[in-house]
PDB file of C-alpha atoms in Angstrom:
ATOM      1  CA  MET J   1    -116.274 -15.342 -75.806  1.00 54.00           C
ATOM      2  CA  SER J   2    -118.068 -13.122 -77.019  1.00 65.00           C
ATOM      3  CA  GLN J   3    -121.511 -13.473 -78.923  1.00 74.00           C
ATOM      4  CA  ASN J   4    -123.740 -11.501 -81.045  1.00 74.00           C
ATOM      5  CA  PRO J   5    -127.528 -11.172 -79.754  1.00 78.00           C
ATOM      6  CA  GLU J   6    -130.204 -12.872 -81.481  1.00 77.00           C
ATOM      7  CA  CYS J   7    -132.375 -10.407 -82.299  1.00 79.00           C
ATOM      8  CA  LEU J   8    -129.143  -8.268 -83.791  1.00 78.00           C
ATOM      9  CA  LYS J   9    -128.715 -11.189 -86.238  1.00 77.00           C
ATOM     10  CA  LYS J  10    -132.419 -10.742 -87.860  1.00 82.00           C
ATOM     11  CA  SER J  11    -132.872  -8.958 -90.878  1.00 84.00           C
ATOM     12  CA  ILE J  12    -135.680  -7.755 -93.210  1.00 86.00           C
ATOM     13  CA  ILE J  13    -135.470  -9.270 -96.721  1.00 87.00           C
ATOM     14  CA  THR J  14    -136.998  -7.284 -99.797  1.00 87.00           C
ATOM     15  CA  PRO J  15    -136.798  -8.642-103.132  1.00 87.00           C
ATOM     16  CA  ILE J  16    -135.888  -6.129-105.579  1.00 87.00           C
ATOM     17  CA  PRO J  17    -136.493  -6.744-108.589  1.00 87.00           C
ATOM     18  CA  LYS J  18    -133.139  -7.554-111.753  1.00 85.00           C
ATOM     19  CA  LYS J  19    -133.153  -5.117-114.690  1.00 81.00           C
ATOM     20  CA  GLY J  20    -134.669  -7.216-117.452  1.00 76.00           C
ATOM     21  CA  GLY J  21    -135.517  -9.509-115.411  1.00 74.00           C
ATOM     22  CA  SER J  22    -139.477 -11.458-115.081  1.00 77.00           C
ATOM     23  CA  LYS J  23    -141.157 -10.234-111.848  1.00 77.00           C
ATOM     24  CA  ASP J  24    -143.429 -13.885-112.355  1.00 79.00           C
ATOM     25  CA  TYR J  25    -140.199 -16.082-111.245  1.00 78.00           C
ATOM     26  CA  TYR J  26    -138.484 -15.524-107.846  1.00 75.00           C
ATOM     27  CA  ASP J  27    -135.020 -15.380-109.902  1.00 79.00           C
ATOM     28  CA  GLY J  28    -135.824 -12.213-111.663  1.00 83.00           C
ATOM     29  CA  PHE J  29    -135.617 -10.591-108.389  1.00 87.00           C
ATOM     30  CA  ARG J  30    -132.530  -9.364-105.929  1.00 87.00           C
ATOM     31  CA  PRO J  31    -132.907 -10.204-102.590  1.00 87.00           C
ATOM     32  CA  VAL J  32    -131.526  -7.230-100.118  1.00 87.00           C
ATOM     33  CA  SER J  33    -131.233  -7.415 -96.592  1.00 84.00           C
ATOM     34  CA  LYS J  34    -131.348  -5.370 -94.114  1.00 84.00           C
ATOM     35  CA  LEU J  35    -130.118  -5.717 -90.653  1.00 83.00           C
ATOM     36  CA  PRO J  36    -131.457  -3.463 -87.682  1.00 84.00           C
ATOM     37  CA  ILE J  37    -128.692  -0.046 -87.479  1.00 84.00           C
ATOM     38  CA  LEU J  38    -127.542  -0.985 -84.203  1.00 86.00           C
ATOM     39  CA  ALA J  39    -126.087  -4.237 -85.717  1.00 84.00           C
ATOM     40  CA  LYS J  40    -124.622  -2.470 -88.620  1.00 84.00           C
ATOM     41  CA  VAL J  41    -122.532   0.237 -85.924  1.00 85.00           C
ATOM     42  CA  ILE J  42    -121.289  -2.836 -84.320  1.00 85.00           C
ATOM     43  CA  GLU J  43    -120.235  -4.905 -86.999  1.00 84.00           C
ATOM     44  CA  HIS J  44    -118.393  -1.762 -88.422  1.00 83.00           C
ATOM     45  CA  LEU J  45    -116.694  -1.136 -85.184  1.00 86.00           C
ATOM     46  CA  VAL J  46    -115.148  -4.233 -84.972  1.00 85.00           C
ATOM     47  CA  LEU J  47    -114.200  -4.086 -88.579  1.00 83.00           C
ATOM     48  CA  LYS J  48    -112.258  -0.765 -88.387  1.00 84.00           C
ATOM     49  CA  ARG J  49    -110.872  -1.915 -84.595  1.00 85.00           C
ATOM     50  CA  LEU J  50    -109.480  -5.610 -86.567  1.00 84.00           C
ATOM     51  CA  ASN J  51    -108.285  -3.871 -89.764  1.00 79.00           C
ATOM     52  CA  SER J  52    -106.272  -1.194 -87.906  1.00 80.00           C
ATOM     53  CA  PHE J  53    -104.898  -4.281 -85.628  1.00 81.00           C
ATOM     54  CA  LEU J  54    -104.133  -5.972 -88.661  1.00 78.00           C
ATOM     55  CA  GLU J  55    -102.540  -3.190 -90.604  1.00 73.00           C
ATOM     56  CA  ASP J  56    -100.251  -1.791 -87.541  1.00 74.00           C
ATOM     57  CA  GLN J  57     -99.310  -5.427 -87.034  1.00 72.00           C
ATOM     58  CA  SER J  58     -98.487  -6.407 -90.602  1.00 69.00           C
ATOM     59  CA  GLY J  59    -100.554  -9.162 -90.181  1.00 71.00           C
ATOM     60  CA  LEU J  60    -101.929  -8.643 -93.811  1.00 70.00           C
ATOM     61  CA  HIS J  61     -99.598  -9.770 -96.316  1.00 67.00           C
ATOM     62  CA  ALA J  62     -97.840  -7.065 -99.214  1.00 63.00           C
ATOM     63  CA  GLN J  63     -99.476  -8.511-102.162  1.00 63.00           C
ATOM     64  CA  GLN J  64    -103.640  -8.239-100.434  1.00 68.00           C
ATOM     65  CA  PHE J  65    -105.948  -6.186-102.515  1.00 67.00           C
ATOM     66  CA  GLY J  66    -109.225  -5.469-101.994  1.00 68.00           C
ATOM     67  CA  PHE J  67    -111.189  -3.868 -99.313  1.00 67.00           C
ATOM     68  CA  ARG J  68    -108.572  -2.148 -97.810  1.00 69.00           C
ATOM     69  CA  ARG J  69    -107.007   1.497 -97.976  1.00 66.00           C
ATOM     70  CA  GLY J  70    -105.764   2.751-100.025  1.00 62.00           C
ATOM     71  CA  ARG J  71    -104.682  -0.633-101.574  1.00 65.00           C
ATOM     72  CA  SER J  72    -108.050  -1.339-103.911  1.00 66.00           C
ATOM     73  CA  THR J  73    -107.810  -4.163-106.802  1.00 63.00           C
ATOM     74  CA  THR J  74    -107.413  -1.208-108.854  1.00 62.00           C
ATOM     75  CA  SER J  75    -103.832  -0.716-107.157  1.00 61.00           C
ATOM     76  CA  ALA J  76    -102.955  -4.396-107.799  1.00 63.00           C
ATOM     77  CA  GLN J  77    -103.507  -4.023-111.217  1.00 59.00           C
ATOM     78  CA  ILE J  78    -101.135  -1.346-111.521  1.00 59.00           C
ATOM     79  CA  ILE J  79     -98.724  -3.019-109.456  1.00 60.00           C
ATOM     80  CA  ARG J  80     -99.084  -6.309-111.491  1.00 61.00           C
ATOM     81  CA  PHE J  81     -98.456  -4.083-115.030  1.00 57.00           C
ATOM     82  CA  HIS J  82     -95.533  -2.202-112.935  1.00 58.00           C
ATOM     83  CA  ILE J  83     -94.121  -5.381-112.373  1.00 55.00           C
ATOM     84  CA  LYS J  84     -94.075  -7.086-116.377  1.00 56.00           C
ATOM     85  CA  MET J  85     -92.530  -3.886-117.371  1.00 54.00           C
ATOM     86  CA  ARG J  86     -90.209  -3.702-114.769  1.00 56.00           C
ATOM     87  CA  ASP J  87     -87.458  -4.797-117.232  1.00 56.00           C
ATOM     88  CA  LYS J  88     -87.998  -3.071-119.959  1.00 57.00           C
ATOM     89  CA  PRO J  89     -85.629  -0.420-120.886  1.00 57.00           C
ATOM     90  CA  TRP J  90     -85.585   2.960-119.716  1.00 54.00           C
ATOM     91  CA  TRP J  91     -85.998   4.821-122.775  1.00 53.00           C
ATOM     92  CA  LEU J  92     -89.416   3.191-123.068  1.00 57.00           C
ATOM     93  CA  TRP J  93     -90.903   4.884-119.742  1.00 57.00           C
ATOM     94  CA  LEU J  94     -89.507   8.285-121.136  1.00 56.00           C
ATOM     95  CA  LEU J  95     -91.047   8.168-124.047  1.00 57.00           C
ATOM     96  CA  ILE J  96     -94.147   7.463-122.849  1.00 57.00           C
ATOM     97  CA  VAL J  97     -93.585  10.479-120.367  1.00 56.00           C
ATOM     98  CA  VAL J  98     -92.396  12.819-123.127  1.00 56.00           C
ATOM     99  CA  VAL J  99     -95.802  11.540-125.159  1.00 55.00           C
ATOM    100  CA  VAL J 100     -97.864  12.022-121.996  1.00 54.00           C
ATOM    101  CA  GLY J 101     -96.254  15.211-121.074  1.00 55.00           C
ATOM    102  CA  LEU J 102     -97.088  16.543-125.008  1.00 50.00           C
ATOM    103  CA  ALA J 103    -100.635  15.404-124.404  1.00 50.00           C
ATOM    104  CA  LYS J 104    -103.625  18.273-124.552  1.00 46.00           C
ATOM    105  CA  ALA J 105    -104.640  19.978-121.499  1.00 43.00           C
ATOM    106  CA  HIS J 106    -108.151  18.584-121.539  1.00 47.00           C
ATOM    107  CA  LEU J 107    -106.516  15.202-121.343  1.00 55.00           C
ATOM    108  CA  HIS J 108    -105.669  15.399-117.964  1.00 56.00           C
ATOM    109  CA  MET J 109    -107.586  12.161-116.963  1.00 58.00           C
ATOM    110  CA  ILE J 110    -106.530  10.245-119.484  1.00 61.00           C
ATOM    111  CA  ARG J 111    -102.604  11.288-118.949  1.00 60.00           C
ATOM    112  CA  LEU J 112    -103.443  10.106-115.372  1.00 61.00           C
ATOM    113  CA  VAL J 113    -104.657   6.934-116.247  1.00 63.00           C
ATOM    114  CA  ILE J 114    -101.210   6.579-118.860  1.00 63.00           C
ATOM    115  CA  LEU J 115     -99.047   7.477-115.613  1.00 67.00           C
ATOM    116  CA  LEU J 116    -100.613   5.100-113.078  1.00 65.00           C
ATOM    117  CA  ALA J 117     -99.976   2.170-115.301  1.00 64.00           C
ATOM    118  CA  VAL J 118     -96.266   2.951-115.247  1.00 68.00           C
ATOM    119  CA  GLY J 119     -96.149   3.850-111.584  1.00 74.00           C
ATOM    120  CA  LEU J 120     -95.886   8.203-111.748  1.00 80.00           C
ATOM    121  CA  GLY J 121     -99.719   8.837-111.442  1.00 81.00           C
ATOM    122  CA  GLY J 122     -99.127  10.269-107.811  1.00 84.00           C
ATOM    123  CA  MET J 123     -96.463  12.358-109.067  1.00 83.00           C
ATOM    124  CA  TYR J 124     -98.395  13.772-111.704  1.00 82.00           C
ATOM    125  CA  MET J 125    -101.400  14.597-108.900  1.00 82.00           C
ATOM    126  CA  LEU J 126     -98.231  16.582-106.477  1.00 84.00           C
ATOM    127  CA  HIS J 127     -96.919  17.930-109.577  1.00 82.00           C
ATOM    128  CA  ILE J 128    -100.577  19.578-110.475  1.00 81.00           C
ATOM    129  CA  LEU J 129    -101.324  20.266-106.840  1.00 80.00           C
ATOM    130  CA  ALA J 130     -98.091  21.710-106.179  1.00 81.00           C
ATOM    131  CA  GLN J 131     -98.313  24.325-109.297  1.00 78.00           C
ATOM    132  CA  ASP J 132    -101.689  25.240-108.165  1.00 74.00           C
ATOM    133  CA  PHE J 133    -100.901  25.739-104.932  1.00 73.00           C
ATOM    134  CA  ASN J 134     -97.772  28.335-105.769  1.00 74.00           C
ATOM    135  CA  LYS J 135    -100.014  30.155-107.766  1.00 70.00           C
ATOM    136  CA  ILE J 136    -102.617  31.326-104.596  1.00 65.00           C
ATOM    137  CA  ARG J 137     -99.780  30.948-101.461  1.00 64.00           C
ATOM    138  CA  LYS J 138     -98.284  34.374-103.124  1.00 61.00           C
ATOM    139  CA  GLY J 139    -100.607  35.948-101.693  1.00 55.00           C
ATOM    140  CA  TRP J 140    -101.421  34.643 -98.318  1.00 52.00           C
ATOM    141  CA  PRO J 141    -102.715  37.375 -96.011  1.00 49.00           C
ATOM    142  CA  PHE J 142    -101.199  35.988 -93.109  1.00 45.00           C
ATOM    143  CA  PRO J 143     -97.615  37.420 -91.899  1.00 42.00           C
ATOM    144  CA  GLN J 144     -96.144  34.068 -92.439  1.00 44.00           C
ATOM    145  CA  ARG J 145     -96.110  31.939 -94.970  1.00 45.00           C
ATOM    146  CA  PRO J 146     -98.847  28.773 -94.997  1.00 44.00           C
ATOM    147  CA  GLY J 147     -96.534  25.928 -93.186  1.00 43.00           C
ATOM    148  CA  ARG J 148     -95.029  27.939 -90.758  1.00 40.00           C
ATOM    149  CA  LEU J 149     -97.898  28.236 -88.318  1.00 38.00           C
ATOM    150  CA  LEU J 150     -98.908  24.581 -88.863  1.00 41.00           C
ATOM    151  CA  GLY J 151     -95.526  23.744 -86.974  1.00 40.00           C
ATOM    152  CA  VAL J 152     -93.350  21.985 -90.031  1.00 39.00           C
ATOM    153  CA  SER J 153     -90.127  24.708 -90.118  1.00 37.00           C
ATOM    154  CA  SER J 154     -89.888  25.223 -86.408  1.00 37.00           C
ATOM    155  CA  GLY J 155     -90.047  22.366 -85.142  1.00 38.00           C
ATOM    156  CA  ILE J 156     -91.802  21.693 -81.468  1.00 35.00           C
ATOM    157  CA  PHE J 157     -92.972  24.901 -80.108  1.00 36.00           C
ATOM    158  CA  LYS J 158     -92.438  25.959 -76.702  1.00 41.00           C
ATOM    159  CA  ARG J 159     -95.192  26.759 -74.696  1.00 41.00           C
ATOM    160  CA  SER J 160     -96.219  30.245 -74.003  1.00 45.00           C
ATOM    161  CA  THR J 161     -98.941  32.720 -73.129  1.00 45.00           C
ATOM    162  CA  ASP J 162     -99.633  33.603 -76.605  1.00 55.00           C
ATOM    163  CA  GLU J 163     -99.686  29.614 -77.379  1.00 57.00           C
ATOM    164  CA  VAL J 164    -103.945  30.002 -77.492  1.00 52.00           C
ATOM    165  CA  GLU J 165    -103.537  32.603 -79.741  1.00 57.00           C
ATOM    166  CA  ARG J 166    -101.218  30.648 -82.273  1.00 56.00           C
ATOM    167  CA  ASN J 167    -103.720  27.292 -81.823  1.00 57.00           C
ATOM    168  CA  ASN J 168    -106.485  30.459 -82.800  1.00 58.00           C
ATOM    169  CA  GLU J 169    -104.090  31.052 -85.743  1.00 58.00           C
ATOM    170  CA  VAL J 170    -103.414  27.592 -87.075  1.00 56.00           C
ATOM    171  CA  GLU J 171    -107.630  27.028 -86.908  1.00 62.00           C
ATOM    172  CA  MET J 172    -107.987  30.297 -88.996  1.00 61.00           C
ATOM    173  CA  GLN J 173    -105.451  29.159 -91.297  1.00 60.00           C
ATOM    174  CA  LYS J 174    -106.851  25.689 -92.067  1.00 61.00           C
ATOM    175  CA  GLN J 175    -110.278  26.757 -92.842  1.00 62.00           C
ATOM    176  CA  LEU J 176    -109.051  29.490 -95.500  1.00 60.00           C
ATOM    177  CA  LEU J 177    -106.835  26.516 -96.909  1.00 61.00           C
ATOM    178  CA  THR J 178    -110.023  24.547 -96.940  1.00 59.00           C
ATOM    179  CA  ALA J 179    -112.182  27.739 -98.286  1.00 57.00           C
ATOM    180  CA  ARG J 180    -109.843  29.150-100.704  1.00 55.00           C
ATOM    181  CA  LEU J 181    -108.217  25.992-101.378  1.00 59.00           C
ATOM    182  CA  ALA J 182    -110.836  23.448-102.015  1.00 57.00           C
ATOM    183  CA  ASN J 183    -109.840  21.252-104.913  1.00 58.00           C
ATOM    184  CA  GLU J 184    -106.321  21.074-102.825  1.00 62.00           C
ATOM    185  CA  THR J 185    -108.019  19.959-100.013  1.00 66.00           C
ATOM    186  CA  ARG J 186    -110.185  17.355-101.743  1.00 72.00           C
ATOM    187  CA  GLU J 187    -107.559  15.671-103.882  1.00 74.00           C
ATOM    188  CA  PHE J 188    -104.668  16.014-101.453  1.00 77.00           C
ATOM    189  CA  PRO J 189    -105.317  12.096-100.138  1.00 80.00           C
ATOM    190  CA  ASN J 190    -105.387  10.901-103.365  1.00 81.00           C
ATOM    191  CA  ILE J 191    -101.981  11.758-104.153  1.00 84.00           C
ATOM    192  CA  LEU J 192    -101.372   8.873-101.444  1.00 84.00           C
ATOM    193  CA  ARG J 193    -104.121   6.951-103.068  1.00 82.00           C
ATOM    194  CA  ASN J 194    -102.303   7.013-106.571  1.00 81.00           C
ATOM    195  CA  ASP J 195     -99.063   5.933-105.122  1.00 86.00           C
ATOM    196  CA  PRO J 196     -99.266   2.072-104.955  1.00 85.00           C
ATOM    197  CA  ILE J 197     -95.548   1.412-105.553  1.00 86.00           C
ATOM    198  CA  GLY J 198     -94.184   4.959-103.590  1.00 89.00           C
ATOM    199  CA  CYS J 199     -92.737   6.577-107.043  1.00 89.00           C
ATOM    200  CA  ALA J 200     -93.967   9.570-105.235  1.00 90.00           C
ATOM    201  CA  ARG J 201     -92.711   9.335-101.527  1.00 92.00           C
ATOM    202  CA  LYS J 202     -89.560   8.239-103.023  1.00 93.00           C
ATOM    203  CA  TYR J 203     -89.335  11.431-104.840  1.00 92.00           C
ATOM    204  CA  VAL J 204     -90.320  13.258-101.448  1.00 92.00           C
ATOM    205  CA  CYS J 205     -87.393  11.537 -99.875  1.00 92.00           C
ATOM    206  CA  HIS J 206     -84.832  12.244-102.430  1.00 90.00           C
ATOM    207  CA  ILE J 207     -85.256  15.892-102.383  1.00 91.00           C
ATOM    208  CA  SER J 208     -85.655  16.214 -98.547  1.00 89.00           C
ATOM    209  CA  GLY J 209     -81.837  15.853 -98.041  1.00 84.00           C
ATOM    210  CA  ARG J 210     -81.541  18.692-100.073  1.00 86.00           C
ATOM    211  CA  THR J 211     -80.435  22.778 -98.488  1.00 84.00           C
ATOM    212  CA  ARG J 212     -82.726  24.867-100.027  1.00 83.00           C
ATOM    213  CA  ALA J 213     -80.527  26.755-102.221  1.00 85.00           C
ATOM    214  CA  LYS J 214     -80.265  23.479-104.278  1.00 88.00           C
ATOM    215  CA  LEU J 215     -83.717  23.160-104.728  1.00 89.00           C
ATOM    216  CA  THR J 216     -85.697  23.709-107.888  1.00 87.00           C
ATOM    217  CA  SER J 217     -88.628  25.851-107.783  1.00 86.00           C
ATOM    218  CA  THR J 218     -90.986  22.948-108.365  1.00 86.00           C
ATOM    219  CA  GLN J 219     -89.203  20.375-105.603  1.00 89.00           C
ATOM    220  CA  SER J 220     -89.803  23.520-103.462  1.00 88.00           C
ATOM    221  CA  ASN J 221     -93.567  23.875-104.069  1.00 86.00           C
ATOM    222  CA  VAL J 222     -93.812  20.064-103.750  1.00 89.00           C
ATOM    223  CA  LEU J 223     -92.267  20.048-100.431  1.00 90.00           C
ATOM    224  CA  THR J 224     -94.351  23.399 -98.969  1.00 85.00           C
ATOM    225  CA  LEU J 225     -97.534  21.804-100.406  1.00 82.00           C
ATOM    226  CA  LEU J 226     -96.639  19.141 -98.184  1.00 86.00           C
ATOM    227  CA  ARG J 227     -95.887  20.754 -95.145  1.00 84.00           C
ATOM    228  CA  THR J 228     -99.245  23.073 -95.602  1.00 79.00           C
ATOM    229  CA  PHE J 229    -100.894  20.409 -95.747  1.00 78.00           C
ATOM    230  CA  GLN J 230     -99.428  18.198 -93.406  1.00 80.00           C
ATOM    231  CA  TRP J 231    -102.597  17.845 -91.182  1.00 75.00           C
ATOM    232  CA  LEU J 232    -104.733  16.117 -94.202  1.00 79.00           C
ATOM    233  CA  ASP J 233    -101.237  13.418 -93.924  1.00 81.00           C
ATOM    234  CA  THR J 234    -103.554  11.257 -91.457  1.00 80.00           C
ATOM    235  CA  SER J 235    -101.272   8.038 -92.428  1.00 84.00           C
ATOM    236  CA  GLY J 236     -97.890   9.884 -91.831  1.00 87.00           C
ATOM    237  CA  GLU J 237     -96.258   8.804 -94.953  1.00 90.00           C
ATOM    238  CA  TRP J 238     -95.303  11.940 -96.602  1.00 90.00           C
ATOM    239  CA  ALA J 239     -93.734  12.962 -93.027  1.00 90.00           C
ATOM    240  CA  ARG J 240     -91.782   9.545 -92.824  1.00 91.00           C
ATOM    241  CA  ALA J 241     -90.697  10.195 -96.563  1.00 92.00           C
ATOM    242  CA  GLU J 242     -89.479  13.458 -96.098  1.00 91.00           C
ATOM    243  CA  GLN J 243     -87.620  12.471 -92.250  1.00 91.00           C
ATOM    244  CA  LEU J 244     -86.327   9.584 -94.343  1.00 91.00           C
ATOM    245  CA  GLY J 245     -84.399  12.212 -96.900  1.00 90.00           C
ATOM    246  CA  LYS J 246     -83.346  13.977 -94.072  1.00 88.00           C
ATOM    247  CA  GLN J 247     -81.750  11.962 -92.024  1.00 86.00           C
ATOM    248  CA  LYS J 248     -80.391   9.278 -94.486  1.00 82.00           C
ATOM    249  CA  ALA J 249     -81.183  10.121 -98.201  1.00 72.00           C
ATOM    250  CA  LYS J 250     -77.591  10.354 -98.683  1.00 75.00           C
ATOM    251  CA  GLU J 251     -77.060   6.877 -97.778  1.00 76.00           C
ATOM    252  CA  GLY J 252     -79.380   4.946 -99.835  1.00 82.00           C
ATOM    253  CA  ALA J 253     -82.268   4.959 -97.736  1.00 87.00           C
ATOM    254  CA  CYS J 254     -84.798   6.164 -99.967  1.00 89.00           C
ATOM    255  CA  GLU J 255     -83.727   3.503-102.499  1.00 87.00           C
ATOM    256  CA  SER J 256     -84.345   0.981 -99.943  1.00 87.00           C
ATOM    257  CA  ALA J 257     -87.396   2.549 -98.733  1.00 90.00           C
ATOM    258  CA  TYR J 258     -88.934   2.330-101.715  1.00 90.00           C
ATOM    259  CA  ALA J 259     -87.666  -0.380-103.497  1.00 87.00           C
ATOM    260  CA  LYS J 260     -90.779  -1.343-105.536  1.00 86.00           C
ATOM    261  CA  CYS J 261     -90.351   2.128-107.509  1.00 86.00           C
ATOM    262  CA  PHE J 262     -87.471   0.813-109.739  1.00 80.00           C
ATOM    263  CA  TYR J 263     -86.913   4.556-110.721  1.00 84.00           C
ATOM    264  CA  THR J 264     -83.794   6.446-109.924  1.00 85.00           C
ATOM    265  CA  GLY J 265     -84.015   9.672-107.817  1.00 85.00           C
ATOM    266  CA  ALA J 266     -82.485  11.168-111.045  1.00 84.00           C
ATOM    267  CA  GLN J 267     -85.364   9.647-113.426  1.00 85.00           C
ATOM    268  CA  LEU J 268     -87.956  11.054-111.323  1.00 87.00           C
ATOM    269  CA  GLU J 269     -86.683  14.675-111.111  1.00 86.00           C
ATOM    270  CA  LYS J 270     -86.822  14.488-114.841  1.00 81.00           C
ATOM    271  CA  PHE J 271     -90.328  12.952-114.859  1.00 81.00           C
ATOM    272  CA  MET J 272     -91.144  15.818-113.212  1.00 83.00           C
ATOM    273  CA  SER J 273     -89.960  18.517-114.757  1.00 77.00           C
ATOM    274  CA  LEU J 274     -91.589  16.938-118.304  1.00 72.00           C
ATOM    275  CA  PHE J 275     -95.403  16.955-116.799  1.00 67.00           C
TER     276      PHE J 275
END
């Protein structure tokens, strides 16, 4: 059984004055303990390894929030509100979205907060980023559209003498994405964080089973955005949603996989068109 060395348990305690507190008494200070750097590094590595194991093995309860990636206490409150409102008539939700859709552009944060409360925050962010991305990608300098070089439209690449050159082009494309689409690159991971009940993923799953000819321009932009930024999809959530939609969307797999989001695929499409 492993043990933590005594030397790593020793810390330097520094008293920090509390705001408005008296410096004449001990309760007017807040003690701050400083552990050795090595102890903090080891602690971080162990915690990261343990959390990763628990997440992979489903060792944490689905309703456990706080100190978990993508499952903050804010997410818990959103889901709680969502459950309370689940039995409300659908037209009430539609009315809320319509009102939000009519809000002025400078009320972006207010709109996002309201949509988060009804479970549609991730979809709203997905719509905004896809819209901005579409305006920029039309002037793409590479011979191929973004996404194709990143390997999302042609499956597994065959090894060839041009592989090194292709890899260099991929890296160049990533650098260009980061430089020209700094906001999209920075905000992309936040889409998933603002989708605690899976409505955005359910929407992606729902539209992925269609042929390109049957996709609306908004739907096509969303899928192109996700495929282009797939290298930022470290959890694989968006790739799984798209793959599930391609294979089993007609069998109701999207409804089952994202059951926490009680909106139907058709309703999500309607909401997306109102943003």
